[in-house]
Amino acid sequence: MLPEQEERNIEKERRENEKKEMERRDKERREKERREKERREKERREKERRERDRRERGIGERKIKNKKKMKMMKASEEEILVQFGAMTNQLQICNWLVLHPSVLHLANKMLDASTKQPSTNLPLTTSTSSPSDKVKSISYFGCYILTN
């Protein structure tokens, strides 16, 4: 072959090799971009799923709290004794209890007994309040009364 022809063939082969190399790099770059896009999409879906789960748990917890609160409110409405039926608020009830310290003392004893574990309950005995008792309270009504 002629040297010019040989030189053209070498140049042509070099260009073909460069073209193949560029195509290979482009293919690798596209594959890398595709994998990165899939990874980001997977992360986005996972984040959305976690957020949805968190919201659902929050809603469930709020429903449970609201049910407990409503149950407590209903129970507290039902727990007002007949003697206190005419009294419309806790202050009136507390004032009545101040006038009747023996009832307050007995109510506290009953409350203490009802909040203890059944195995620790002692036999109930009658008890009277003594003048030495400085503070009397009944936690349900949230009043703490200082007495003489």
mmCIF file of C-alpha atoms in Angstrom:
data_model
loop_
_atom_site.group_PDB
_atom_site.id
_atom_site.type_symbol
_atom_site.label_atom_id
_atom_site.label_comp_id
_atom_site.label_asym_id
_atom_site.label_seq_id
_atom_site.Cartn_x
_atom_site.Cartn_y
_atom_site.Cartn_z
ATOM 1 C CA MET A 1 0.000 0.000 0.000
ATOM 2 C CA LEU A 2 0.883 3.523 -0.474
ATOM 3 C CA PRO A 3 1.986 5.468 2.529
ATOM 4 C CA GLU A 4 -0.809 8.013 2.002
ATOM 5 C CA GLN A 5 -3.446 5.301 1.879
ATOM 6 C CA GLU A 6 -2.009 3.678 4.968
ATOM 7 C CA GLU A 7 -2.012 6.997 6.780
ATOM 8 C CA ARG A 8 -5.683 7.584 5.879
ATOM 9 C CA ASN A 9 -6.610 4.117 7.104
ATOM 10 C CA ILE A 10 -4.818 4.751 10.400
ATOM 11 C CA GLU A 11 -6.591 8.092 10.766
ATOM 12 C CA LYS A 12 -9.952 6.507 9.960
ATOM 13 C CA GLU A 13 -9.369 3.739 12.495
ATOM 14 C CA ARG A 14 -8.369 6.308 15.113
ATOM 15 C CA ARG A 15 -11.582 8.287 14.508
ATOM 16 C CA GLU A 16 -13.670 5.122 14.750
ATOM 17 C CA ASN A 17 -11.960 4.227 18.024
ATOM 18 C CA GLU A 18 -12.576 7.725 19.367
ATOM 19 C CA LYS A 19 -16.216 7.512 18.320
ATOM 20 C CA LYS A 20 -16.624 4.123 20.023
ATOM 21 C CA GLU A 21 -14.946 5.476 23.149
ATOM 22 C CA MET A 22 -17.281 8.500 23.186
ATOM 23 C CA GLU A 23 -20.317 6.240 22.729
ATOM 24 C CA ARG A 24 -19.113 3.988 25.554
ATOM 25 C CA ARG A 25 -18.648 7.012 27.869
ATOM 26 C CA ASP A 26 -22.078 8.360 26.917
ATOM 27 C CA LYS A 27 -23.632 4.991 27.623
ATOM 28 C CA GLU A 28 -21.885 4.800 31.033
ATOM 29 C CA ARG A 29 -22.967 8.365 31.848
ATOM 30 C CA ARG A 30 -26.604 7.634 30.909
ATOM 31 C CA GLU A 31 -26.552 4.428 32.965
ATOM 32 C CA LYS A 32 -25.098 6.288 35.947
ATOM 33 C CA GLU A 33 -27.759 9.029 35.608
ATOM 34 C CA ARG A 34 -30.495 6.390 35.365
ATOM 35 C CA ARG A 35 -29.289 4.656 38.555
ATOM 36 C CA GLU A 36 -29.026 8.000 40.369
ATOM 37 C CA LYS A 37 -32.542 8.942 39.274
ATOM 38 C CA GLU A 38 -33.888 5.571 40.479
ATOM 39 C CA ARG A 39 -32.095 6.012 43.820
ATOM 40 C CA ARG A 40 -33.569 9.516 44.309
ATOM 41 C CA GLU A 41 -37.044 8.258 43.369
ATOM 42 C CA LYS A 42 -36.740 5.364 45.807
ATOM 43 C CA GLU A 43 -35.634 7.775 48.581
ATOM 44 C CA ARG A 44 -38.556 10.094 47.789
ATOM 45 C CA ARG A 45 -41.077 7.223 47.968
ATOM 46 C CA GLU A 46 -39.548 5.990 51.238
ATOM 47 C CA LYS A 47 -39.701 9.495 52.720
ATOM 48 C CA GLU A 48 -43.357 9.838 51.665
ATOM 49 C CA ARG A 49 -44.158 6.439 53.192
ATOM 50 C CA ARG A 50 -42.477 7.379 56.502
ATOM 51 C CA GLU A 51 -44.308 10.722 56.562
ATOM 52 C CA ARG A 52 -47.649 9.012 55.826
ATOM 53 C CA ASP A 53 -47.000 6.428 58.566
ATOM 54 C CA ARG A 54 -46.054 9.200 61.008
ATOM 55 C CA ARG A 55 -49.246 11.138 60.199
ATOM 56 C CA GLU A 56 -51.386 8.010 60.543
ATOM 57 C CA ARG A 57 -49.769 7.178 63.890
ATOM 58 C CA GLY A 58 -50.313 10.768 65.011
ATOM 59 C CA ILE A 59 -53.967 10.647 64.014
ATOM 60 C CA GLY A 60 -54.380 7.309 65.776
ATOM 61 C CA GLU A 61 -52.692 8.607 68.914
ATOM 62 C CA ARG A 62 -54.825 11.769 68.867
ATOM 63 C CA LYS A 63 -57.988 9.669 68.477
ATOM 64 C CA ILE A 64 -56.974 7.534 71.454
ATOM 65 C CA LYS A 65 -56.169 10.627 73.544
ATOM 66 C CA ASN A 66 -59.466 12.246 72.567
ATOM 67 C CA LYS A 67 -61.393 9.081 73.449
ATOM 68 C CA LYS A 68 -59.665 8.897 76.836
ATOM 69 C CA LYS A 69 -60.336 12.587 77.446
ATOM 70 C CA MET A 70 -64.013 12.218 76.506
ATOM 71 C CA LYS A 71 -64.297 9.135 78.699
ATOM 72 C CA MET A 72 -62.727 11.015 81.627
ATOM 73 C CA MET A 73 -65.003 14.018 81.074
ATOM 74 C CA LYS A 74 -68.059 11.789 80.910
ATOM 75 C CA ALA A 75 -66.943 9.912 84.016
ATOM 76 C CA SER A 76 -66.299 13.168 85.866
ATOM 77 C CA GLU A 77 -69.767 14.413 84.933
ATOM 78 C CA GLU A 78 -71.290 11.202 86.266
ATOM 79 C CA GLU A 79 -69.208 11.246 89.450
ATOM 80 C CA ILE A 80 -70.750 14.397 90.934
ATOM 81 C CA LEU A 81 -72.612 13.109 93.933
ATOM 82 C CA VAL A 82 -76.298 13.739 94.547
ATOM 83 C CA GLN A 83 -75.415 15.991 97.485
ATOM 84 C CA PHE A 84 -73.534 18.229 95.046
ATOM 85 C CA GLY A 85 -76.164 18.161 92.311
ATOM 86 C CA ALA A 86 -77.346 21.714 92.961
ATOM 87 C CA MET A 87 -73.785 23.020 93.050
ATOM 88 C CA THR A 88 -72.658 24.098 89.625
ATOM 89 C CA ASN A 89 -68.900 24.370 90.011
ATOM 90 C CA GLN A 90 -65.928 23.071 91.940
ATOM 91 C CA LEU A 91 -65.651 26.185 94.100
ATOM 92 C CA GLN A 92 -69.139 25.624 95.505
ATOM 93 C CA ILE A 93 -68.291 21.991 96.215
ATOM 94 C CA CYS A 94 -65.002 22.951 97.890
ATOM 95 C CA ASN A 95 -66.813 25.530 100.017
ATOM 96 C CA TRP A 96 -69.303 22.889 101.111
ATOM 97 C CA LEU A 97 -66.435 20.545 101.983
ATOM 98 C CA VAL A 98 -64.829 23.280 104.109
ATOM 99 C CA LEU A 99 -68.035 23.459 106.096
ATOM 100 C CA HIS A 100 -68.043 19.650 106.475
ATOM 101 C CA PRO A 101 -64.397 18.627 107.183
ATOM 102 C CA SER A 102 -65.385 15.156 108.379
ATOM 103 C CA VAL A 103 -66.883 14.420 104.938
ATOM 104 C CA LEU A 104 -63.726 15.732 103.283
ATOM 105 C CA HIS A 105 -61.565 13.556 105.521
ATOM 106 C CA LEU A 106 -63.695 10.481 104.807
ATOM 107 C CA ALA A 107 -63.659 11.212 101.065
ATOM 108 C CA ASN A 108 -59.864 11.421 101.171
ATOM 109 C CA LYS A 109 -59.661 8.076 102.970
ATOM 110 C CA MET A 110 -61.957 6.508 100.394
ATOM 111 C CA LEU A 111 -59.963 8.051 97.554
ATOM 112 C CA ASP A 112 -56.701 6.739 99.022
ATOM 113 C CA ALA A 113 -58.209 3.276 99.419
ATOM 114 C CA SER A 114 -59.542 3.251 95.861
ATOM 115 C CA THR A 115 -56.207 4.250 94.333
ATOM 116 C CA LYS A 116 -54.129 1.601 96.135
ATOM 117 C CA GLN A 117 -53.479 -1.862 94.742
ATOM 118 C CA PRO A 118 -56.079 -4.361 95.998
ATOM 119 C CA SER A 119 -53.362 -6.365 97.750
ATOM 120 C CA THR A 120 -52.284 -3.325 99.790
ATOM 121 C CA ASN A 121 -55.744 -2.213 100.883
ATOM 122 C CA LEU A 122 -56.082 -2.379 104.601
ATOM 123 C CA PRO A 123 -59.436 -3.100 106.210
ATOM 124 C CA LEU A 124 -61.428 0.102 106.278
ATOM 125 C CA THR A 125 -62.060 1.518 109.726
ATOM 126 C CA THR A 126 -64.009 4.553 110.737
ATOM 127 C CA SER A 127 -61.921 7.589 111.375
ATOM 128 C CA THR A 128 -62.602 11.156 112.330
ATOM 129 C CA SER A 129 -60.625 14.202 111.440
ATOM 130 C CA SER A 130 -58.686 15.756 114.242
ATOM 131 C CA PRO A 131 -58.125 19.462 114.757
ATOM 132 C CA SER A 132 -54.410 18.825 114.256
ATOM 133 C CA ASP A 133 -55.010 18.138 110.553
ATOM 134 C CA LYS A 134 -53.848 21.330 108.851
ATOM 135 C CA VAL A 135 -54.544 20.455 105.219
ATOM 136 C CA LYS A 136 -57.468 18.514 103.879
ATOM 137 C CA SER A 137 -57.982 17.784 100.218
ATOM 138 C CA ILE A 138 -59.839 15.748 97.709
ATOM 139 C CA SER A 139 -57.881 15.431 94.512
ATOM 140 C CA TYR A 140 -60.878 14.861 92.225
ATOM 141 C CA PHE A 141 -62.098 18.395 92.852
ATOM 142 C CA GLY A 142 -58.595 19.794 92.809
ATOM 143 C CA CYS A 143 -59.056 21.690 96.044
ATOM 144 C CA TYR A 144 -56.713 21.740 98.999
ATOM 145 C CA ILE A 145 -58.253 23.305 102.042
ATOM 146 C CA LEU A 146 -56.338 24.693 104.999
ATOM 147 C CA THR A 147 -58.273 24.173 108.196
ATOM 148 C CA ASN A 148 -57.718 25.381 111.743
#
